[in-house]
Amino acid sequence: MRNLISYLMFVFFVVFLFGAAYSLNTGNPDGKDIFIEKKCTMCHSVETAGIECKKKDAVDLSKTGDTYDAGFISKYLTREEKIADKQHKVTLKSSDEELKVLSDWLGSLKSKENGQ
Ligand code: HEC
């Protein structure tokens, strides 16, 4: 029993370390995490963040911030705003906090700032 607890603690510790290292690497991890968690990756790549979508007609969002700011993106994702007269394919279901972090991240994806 003792061994099992030690083992579990060890596993948690390793997971925690990986999480921490990962956060440091990406600079702005939370938005990316949410992006992956919400399955945006089914239809979108973000090549500059190492996200590659298998779909042939995937829309790459690496430069979304060049065109749209976080405020607009959050409205677009909740279908309050349209792009070229079209609503987004899916309505994002998330907490306000998640929506904000995700939109801020997408809004920060600008061509000039890549590679920081
Ligand atoms: C079912 C496929 C699908 C999913 C899932 C999806 N999208 Fe999209 N998204 C699209 C398509 C297609 C477009 C291009 C506009 C259009 O044709 O409606 C788009 C456009 C966008 C745009 C605007 C890009 C631009 O420059 O015009 C953003 C930002 C975006 N999506 C973010 C997201 C986020 C964040 C998620 C996850 C919550 C997500 N998308 C999930 C299909 C999808």
JSON list of C-alpha atoms and ligand atoms in Angstrom, two decimals:
[
{"chain": "A", "resi": 1, "resn": "MET", "atom": "CA", "xyz": [0.00, 0.00, 0.00]},
{"chain": "A", "resi": 2, "resn": "ARG", "atom": "CA", "xyz": [2.79, 2.37, 0.95]},
{"chain": "A", "resi": 3, "resn": "ASN", "atom": "CA", "xyz": [4.50, 1.60, -2.32]},
{"chain": "A", "resi": 4, "resn": "LEU", "atom": "CA", "xyz": [1.40, 2.33, -4.26]},
{"chain": "A", "resi": 5, "resn": "ILE", "atom": "CA", "xyz": [1.05, 5.73, -2.64]},
{"chain": "A", "resi": 6, "resn": "SER", "atom": "CA", "xyz": [4.69, 6.56, -3.30]},
{"chain": "A", "resi": 7, "resn": "TYR", "atom": "CA", "xyz": [4.24, 5.47, -6.87]},
{"chain": "A", "resi": 8, "resn": "LEU", "atom": "CA", "xyz": [1.16, 7.62, -7.33]},
{"chain": "A", "resi": 9, "resn": "MET", "atom": "CA", "xyz": [2.94, 10.59, -5.81]},
{"chain": "A", "resi": 10, "resn": "PHE", "atom": "CA", "xyz": [5.82, 10.02, -8.16]},
{"chain": "A", "resi": 11, "resn": "VAL", "atom": "CA", "xyz": [3.49, 9.91, -11.16]},
{"chain": "A", "resi": 12, "resn": "PHE", "atom": "CA", "xyz": [1.79, 13.13, -10.08]},
{"chain": "A", "resi": 13, "resn": "PHE", "atom": "CA", "xyz": [5.14, 14.76, -9.64]},
{"chain": "A", "resi": 14, "resn": "VAL", "atom": "CA", "xyz": [6.30, 13.79, -13.12]},
{"chain": "A", "resi": 15, "resn": "VAL", "atom": "CA", "xyz": [3.07, 15.00, -14.67]},
{"chain": "A", "resi": 16, "resn": "PHE", "atom": "CA", "xyz": [3.41, 18.25, -12.77]},
{"chain": "A", "resi": 17, "resn": "LEU", "atom": "CA", "xyz": [6.99, 18.73, -13.94]},
{"chain": "A", "resi": 18, "resn": "PHE", "atom": "CA", "xyz": [6.04, 18.14, -17.53]},
{"chain": "A", "resi": 19, "resn": "GLY", "atom": "CA", "xyz": [3.19, 20.58, -17.20]},
{"chain": "A", "resi": 20, "resn": "ALA", "atom": "CA", "xyz": [5.49, 23.22, -15.76]},
{"chain": "A", "resi": 21, "resn": "ALA", "atom": "CA", "xyz": [8.16, 22.70, -18.41]},
{"chain": "A", "resi": 22, "resn": "TYR", "atom": "CA", "xyz": [5.55, 22.81, -21.13]},
{"chain": "A", "resi": 23, "resn": "SER", "atom": "CA", "xyz": [4.10, 26.08, -19.83]},
{"chain": "A", "resi": 24, "resn": "LEU", "atom": "CA", "xyz": [7.51, 27.71, -19.80]},
{"chain": "A", "resi": 25, "resn": "ASN", "atom": "CA", "xyz": [8.22, 26.61, -23.34]},
{"chain": "A", "resi": 26, "resn": "THR", "atom": "CA", "xyz": [5.16, 27.96, -25.07]},
{"chain": "A", "resi": 27, "resn": "GLY", "atom": "CA", "xyz": [5.10, 31.35, -23.44]},
{"chain": "A", "resi": 28, "resn": "ASN", "atom": "CA", "xyz": [1.35, 31.57, -23.50]},
{"chain": "A", "resi": 29, "resn": "PRO", "atom": "CA", "xyz": [0.21, 28.05, -22.74]},
{"chain": "A", "resi": 30, "resn": "ASP", "atom": "CA", "xyz": [-3.30, 28.36, -21.46]},
{"chain": "A", "resi": 31, "resn": "GLY", "atom": "CA", "xyz": [-4.88, 29.53, -24.69]},
{"chain": "A", "resi": 32, "resn": "LYS", "atom": "CA", "xyz": [-3.19, 26.76, -26.60]},
{"chain": "A", "resi": 33, "resn": "ASP", "atom": "CA", "xyz": [-4.29, 24.18, -24.03]},
{"chain": "A", "resi": 34, "resn": "ILE", "atom": "CA", "xyz": [-7.88, 25.32, -24.30]},
{"chain": "A", "resi": 35, "resn": "PHE", "atom": "CA", "xyz": [-7.64, 25.37, -28.08]},
{"chain": "A", "resi": 36, "resn": "ILE", "atom": "CA", "xyz": [-6.60, 21.72, -28.04]},
{"chain": "A", "resi": 37, "resn": "GLU", "atom": "CA", "xyz": [-9.04, 20.75, -25.33]},
{"chain": "A", "resi": 38, "resn": "LYS", "atom": "CA", "xyz": [-11.98, 22.33, -27.17]},
{"chain": "A", "resi": 39, "resn": "LYS", "atom": "CA", "xyz": [-11.08, 20.37, -30.29]},
{"chain": "A", "resi": 40, "resn": "CYS", "atom": "CA", "xyz": [-10.50, 23.47, -32.40]},
{"chain": "A", "resi": 41, "resn": "THR", "atom": "CA", "xyz": [-7.69, 21.34, -33.81]},
{"chain": "A", "resi": 42, "resn": "MET", "atom": "CA", "xyz": [-10.27, 19.27, -35.68]},
{"chain": "A", "resi": 43, "resn": "CYS", "atom": "CA", "xyz": [-10.55, 22.06, -38.23]},
{"chain": "A", "resi": 44, "resn": "HIS", "atom": "CA", "xyz": [-7.64, 24.40, -37.52]},
{"chain": "A", "resi": 45, "resn": "SER", "atom": "CA", "xyz": [-3.87, 24.37, -37.58]},
{"chain": "A", "resi": 46, "resn": "VAL", "atom": "CA", "xyz": [-1.72, 26.89, -35.78]},
{"chain": "A", "resi": 47, "resn": "GLU", "atom": "CA", "xyz": [1.54, 26.11, -37.47]},
{"chain": "A", "resi": 48, "resn": "THR", "atom": "CA", "xyz": [3.57, 28.57, -35.45]},
{"chain": "A", "resi": 49, "resn": "ALA", "atom": "CA", "xyz": [2.41, 26.84, -32.26]},
{"chain": "A", "resi": 50, "resn": "GLY", "atom": "CA", "xyz": [3.15, 23.40, -33.66]},
{"chain": "A", "resi": 51, "resn": "ILE", "atom": "CA", "xyz": [-0.50, 22.46, -34.11]},
{"chain": "A", "resi": 52, "resn": "GLU", "atom": "CA", "xyz": [-1.20, 20.67, -37.33]},
{"chain": "A", "resi": 53, "resn": "CYS", "atom": "CA", "xyz": [-4.63, 19.71, -38.50]},
{"chain": "A", "resi": 54, "resn": "LYS", "atom": "CA", "xyz": [-4.97, 16.65, -40.69]},
{"chain": "A", "resi": 55, "resn": "LYS", "atom": "CA", "xyz": [-7.86, 18.09, -42.65]},
{"chain": "A", "resi": 56, "resn": "LYS", "atom": "CA", "xyz": [-6.92, 19.23, -46.13]},
{"chain": "A", "resi": 57, "resn": "ASP", "atom": "CA", "xyz": [-8.95, 22.43, -46.03]},
{"chain": "A", "resi": 58, "resn": "ALA", "atom": "CA", "xyz": [-7.94, 23.31, -42.47]},
{"chain": "A", "resi": 59, "resn": "VAL", "atom": "CA", "xyz": [-7.89, 27.04, -41.74]},
{"chain": "A", "resi": 60, "resn": "ASP", "atom": "CA", "xyz": [-4.54, 28.03, -40.23]},
{"chain": "A", "resi": 61, "resn": "LEU", "atom": "CA", "xyz": [-4.83, 30.52, -37.39]},
{"chain": "A", "resi": 62, "resn": "SER", "atom": "CA", "xyz": [-1.14, 31.41, -37.04]},
{"chain": "A", "resi": 63, "resn": "LYS", "atom": "CA", "xyz": [-1.79, 35.02, -38.00]},
{"chain": "A", "resi": 64, "resn": "THR", "atom": "CA", "xyz": [-5.28, 35.55, -36.70]},
{"chain": "A", "resi": 65, "resn": "GLY", "atom": "CA", "xyz": [-4.10, 38.44, -34.53]},
{"chain": "A", "resi": 66, "resn": "ASP", "atom": "CA", "xyz": [-3.03, 40.38, -37.62]},
{"chain": "A", "resi": 67, "resn": "THR", "atom": "CA", "xyz": [-6.64, 40.65, -38.69]},
{"chain": "A", "resi": 68, "resn": "TYR", "atom": "CA", "xyz": [-8.78, 40.38, -35.58]},
{"chain": "A", "resi": 69, "resn": "ASP", "atom": "CA", "xyz": [-8.39, 41.46, -31.99]},
{"chain": "A", "resi": 70, "resn": "ALA", "atom": "CA", "xyz": [-9.24, 39.35, -28.96]},
{"chain": "A", "resi": 71, "resn": "GLY", "atom": "CA", "xyz": [-12.54, 41.13, -28.39]},
{"chain": "A", "resi": 72, "resn": "PHE", "atom": "CA", "xyz": [-13.77, 40.37, -31.87]},
{"chain": "A", "resi": 73, "resn": "ILE", "atom": "CA", "xyz": [-12.56, 36.79, -31.75]},
{"chain": "A", "resi": 74, "resn": "SER", "atom": "CA", "xyz": [-14.44, 36.10, -28.53]},
{"chain": "A", "resi": 75, "resn": "LYS", "atom": "CA", "xyz": [-17.62, 37.43, -30.10]},
{"chain": "A", "resi": 76, "resn": "TYR", "atom": "CA", "xyz": [-17.02, 35.45, -33.26]},
{"chain": "A", "resi": 77, "resn": "LEU", "atom": "CA", "xyz": [-16.58, 32.25, -31.27]},
{"chain": "A", "resi": 78, "resn": "THR", "atom": "CA", "xyz": [-19.85, 32.82, -29.44]},
{"chain": "A", "resi": 79, "resn": "ARG", "atom": "CA", "xyz": [-21.50, 33.74, -32.75]},
{"chain": "A", "resi": 80, "resn": "GLU", "atom": "CA", "xyz": [-22.31, 37.32, -31.89]},
{"chain": "A", "resi": 81, "resn": "GLU", "atom": "CA", "xyz": [-20.11, 38.48, -34.76]},
{"chain": "A", "resi": 82, "resn": "LYS", "atom": "CA", "xyz": [-19.65, 37.30, -38.31]},
{"chain": "A", "resi": 83, "resn": "ILE", "atom": "CA", "xyz": [-16.76, 37.21, -40.74]},
{"chain": "A", "resi": 84, "resn": "ALA", "atom": "CA", "xyz": [-17.71, 37.85, -44.36]},
{"chain": "A", "resi": 85, "resn": "ASP", "atom": "CA", "xyz": [-21.35, 37.57, -43.37]},
{"chain": "A", "resi": 86, "resn": "LYS", "atom": "CA", "xyz": [-20.87, 34.07, -42.00]},
{"chain": "A", "resi": 87, "resn": "GLN", "atom": "CA", "xyz": [-21.06, 32.84, -38.45]},
{"chain": "A", "resi": 88, "resn": "HIS", "atom": "CA", "xyz": [-18.38, 30.48, -37.23]},
{"chain": "A", "resi": 89, "resn": "LYS", "atom": "CA", "xyz": [-19.13, 26.81, -37.86]},
{"chain": "A", "resi": 90, "resn": "VAL", "atom": "CA", "xyz": [-19.27, 25.90, -34.20]},
{"chain": "A", "resi": 91, "resn": "THR", "atom": "CA", "xyz": [-20.35, 27.72, -31.10]},
{"chain": "A", "resi": 92, "resn": "LEU", "atom": "CA", "xyz": [-17.75, 27.53, -28.40]},
{"chain": "A", "resi": 93, "resn": "LYS", "atom": "CA", "xyz": [-19.08, 26.21, -25.14]},
{"chain": "A", "resi": 94, "resn": "SER", "atom": "CA", "xyz": [-16.81, 27.32, -22.36]},
{"chain": "A", "resi": 95, "resn": "SER", "atom": "CA", "xyz": [-16.60, 29.43, -19.28]},
{"chain": "A", "resi": 96, "resn": "ASP", "atom": "CA", "xyz": [-16.10, 33.18, -19.72]},
{"chain": "A", "resi": 97, "resn": "GLU", "atom": "CA", "xyz": [-12.61, 32.76, -18.36]},
{"chain": "A", "resi": 98, "resn": "GLU", "atom": "CA", "xyz": [-11.72, 30.10, -20.93]},
{"chain": "A", "resi": 99, "resn": "LEU", "atom": "CA", "xyz": [-13.21, 32.18, -23.72]},
{"chain": "A", "resi": 100, "resn": "LYS", "atom": "CA", "xyz": [-11.13, 35.15, -22.69]},
{"chain": "A", "resi": 101, "resn": "VAL", "atom": "CA", "xyz": [-7.86, 33.23, -22.40]},
{"chain": "A", "resi": 102, "resn": "LEU", "atom": "CA", "xyz": [-8.48, 31.51, -25.72]},
{"chain": "A", "resi": 103, "resn": "SER", "atom": "CA", "xyz": [-9.40, 34.75, -27.53]},
{"chain": "A", "resi": 104, "resn": "ASP", "atom": "CA", "xyz": [-6.45, 36.61, -26.03]},
{"chain": "A", "resi": 105, "resn": "TRP", "atom": "CA", "xyz": [-4.15, 33.86, -27.26]},
{"chain": "A", "resi": 106, "resn": "LEU", "atom": "CA", "xyz": [-5.58, 33.88, -30.77]},
{"chain": "A", "resi": 107, "resn": "GLY", "atom": "CA", "xyz": [-5.44, 37.68, -30.82]},
{"chain": "A", "resi": 108, "resn": "SER", "atom": "CA", "xyz": [-1.76, 37.50, -29.89]},
{"chain": "A", "resi": 109, "resn": "LEU", "atom": "CA", "xyz": [-0.88, 35.33, -32.90]},
{"chain": "A", "resi": 110, "resn": "LYS", "atom": "CA", "xyz": [0.72, 37.89, -35.17]},
{"chain": "A", "resi": 111, "resn": "SER", "atom": "CA", "xyz": [3.11, 37.33, -38.00]},
{"chain": "A", "resi": 112, "resn": "LYS", "atom": "CA", "xyz": [5.76, 39.76, -36.76]},
{"chain": "A", "resi": 113, "resn": "GLU", "atom": "CA", "xyz": [5.86, 38.48, -33.25]},
{"chain": "A", "resi": 114, "resn": "ASN", "atom": "CA", "xyz": [6.42, 34.88, -34.21]},
{"chain": "A", "resi": 115, "resn": "GLY", "atom": "CA", "xyz": [9.44, 33.07, -32.93]},
{"chain": "A", "resi": 116, "resn": "GLN", "atom": "CA", "xyz": [9.67, 35.00, -29.70]},
{"chain": "B", "resi": 1, "resn": "HEC", "atom": "C1", "xyz": [-16.15, 22.05, -37.70]},
{"chain": "B", "resi": 1, "resn": "HEC", "atom": "C2", "xyz": [-14.90, 22.71, -38.03]},
{"chain": "B", "resi": 1, "resn": "HEC", "atom": "C3", "xyz": [-14.42, 23.84, -37.11]},
{"chain": "B", "resi": 1, "resn": "HEC", "atom": "C4", "xyz": [-14.17, 23.76, -35.77]},
{"chain": "B", "resi": 1, "resn": "HEC", "atom": "C5", "xyz": [-14.33, 22.57, -34.82]},
{"chain": "B", "resi": 1, "resn": "HEC", "atom": "C6", "xyz": [-13.66, 25.06, -35.40]},
{"chain": "B", "resi": 1, "resn": "HEC", "atom": "N1", "xyz": [-13.62, 25.91, -36.49]},
{"chain": "B", "resi": 1, "resn": "HEC", "atom": "FE1", "xyz": [-12.93, 27.80, -36.52]},
{"chain": "B", "resi": 1, "resn": "HEC", "atom": "N2", "xyz": [-13.40, 27.97, -38.50]},
{"chain": "B", "resi": 1, "resn": "HEC", "atom": "C7", "xyz": [-13.87, 26.93, -39.29]},
{"chain": "B", "resi": 1, "resn": "HEC", "atom": "C8", "xyz": [-13.96, 27.37, -40.67]},
{"chain": "B", "resi": 1, "resn": "HEC", "atom": "C9", "xyz": [-14.40, 26.53, -41.85]},
{"chain": "B", "resi": 1, "resn": "HEC", "atom": "C10", "xyz": [-13.55, 28.73, -40.67]},
{"chain": "B", "resi": 1, "resn": "HEC", "atom": "C11", "xyz": [-13.47, 29.68, -41.88]},
{"chain": "B", "resi": 1, "resn": "HEC", "atom": "C12", "xyz": [-14.66, 30.58, -41.91]},
{"chain": "B", "resi": 1, "resn": "HEC", "atom": "C13", "xyz": [-15.87, 29.86, -42.37]},
{"chain": "B", "resi": 1, "resn": "HEC", "atom": "O1", "xyz": [-15.88, 29.33, -43.50]},
{"chain": "B", "resi": 1, "resn": "HEC", "atom": "O2", "xyz": [-16.86, 29.80, -41.61]},
{"chain": "B", "resi": 1, "resn": "HEC", "atom": "C14", "xyz": [-13.21, 29.06, -39.30]},
{"chain": "B", "resi": 1, "resn": "HEC", "atom": "C15", "xyz": [-12.73, 30.30, -38.89]},
{"chain": "B", "resi": 1, "resn": "HEC", "atom": "C16", "xyz": [-12.22, 30.57, -37.64]},
{"chain": "B", "resi": 1, "resn": "HEC", "atom": "C17", "xyz": [-11.61, 31.83, -37.26]},
{"chain": "B", "resi": 1, "resn": "HEC", "atom": "C18", "xyz": [-11.40, 33.04, -38.16]},
{"chain": "B", "resi": 1, "resn": "HEC", "atom": "C19", "xyz": [-10.19, 32.83, -38.99]},
{"chain": "B", "resi": 1, "resn": "HEC", "atom": "C20", "xyz": [-10.01, 33.90, -40.02]},
{"chain": "B", "resi": 1, "resn": "HEC", "atom": "O3", "xyz": [-8.88, 34.41, -40.11]},
{"chain": "B", "resi": 1, "resn": "HEC", "atom": "O4", "xyz": [-10.97, 34.21, -40.74]},
{"chain": "B", "resi": 1, "resn": "HEC", "atom": "C21", "xyz": [-11.22, 31.71, -35.96]},
{"chain": "B", "resi": 1, "resn": "HEC", "atom": "C22", "xyz": [-10.50, 32.75, -35.10]},
{"chain": "B", "resi": 1, "resn": "HEC", "atom": "C23", "xyz": [-11.60, 30.37, -35.52]},
{"chain": "B", "resi": 1, "resn": "HEC", "atom": "N3", "xyz": [-12.20, 29.71, -36.57]},
{"chain": "B", "resi": 1, "resn": "HEC", "atom": "C24", "xyz": [-11.35, 29.86, -34.27]},
{"chain": "B", "resi": 1, "resn": "HEC", "atom": "C25", "xyz": [-11.79, 28.62, -33.84]},
{"chain": "B", "resi": 1, "resn": "HEC", "atom": "C26", "xyz": [-11.65, 28.14, -32.47]},
{"chain": "B", "resi": 1, "resn": "HEC", "atom": "C27", "xyz": [-11.00, 28.91, -31.33]},
{"chain": "B", "resi": 1, "resn": "HEC", "atom": "C28", "xyz": [-12.20, 26.90, -32.43]},
{"chain": "B", "resi": 1, "resn": "HEC", "atom": "C29", "xyz": [-12.36, 26.00, -31.20]},
{"chain": "B", "resi": 1, "resn": "HEC", "atom": "C30", "xyz": [-13.23, 26.52, -30.17]},
{"chain": "B", "resi": 1, "resn": "HEC", "atom": "C31", "xyz": [-12.68, 26.58, -33.76]},
{"chain": "B", "resi": 1, "resn": "HEC", "atom": "N4", "xyz": [-12.40, 27.65, -34.58]},
{"chain": "B", "resi": 1, "resn": "HEC", "atom": "C32", "xyz": [-13.27, 25.40, -34.11]},
{"chain": "B", "resi": 1, "resn": "HEC", "atom": "C33", "xyz": [-14.17, 25.65, -38.87]},
{"chain": "B", "resi": 1, "resn": "HEC", "atom": "C34", "xyz": [-14.07, 25.18, -37.57]}
]
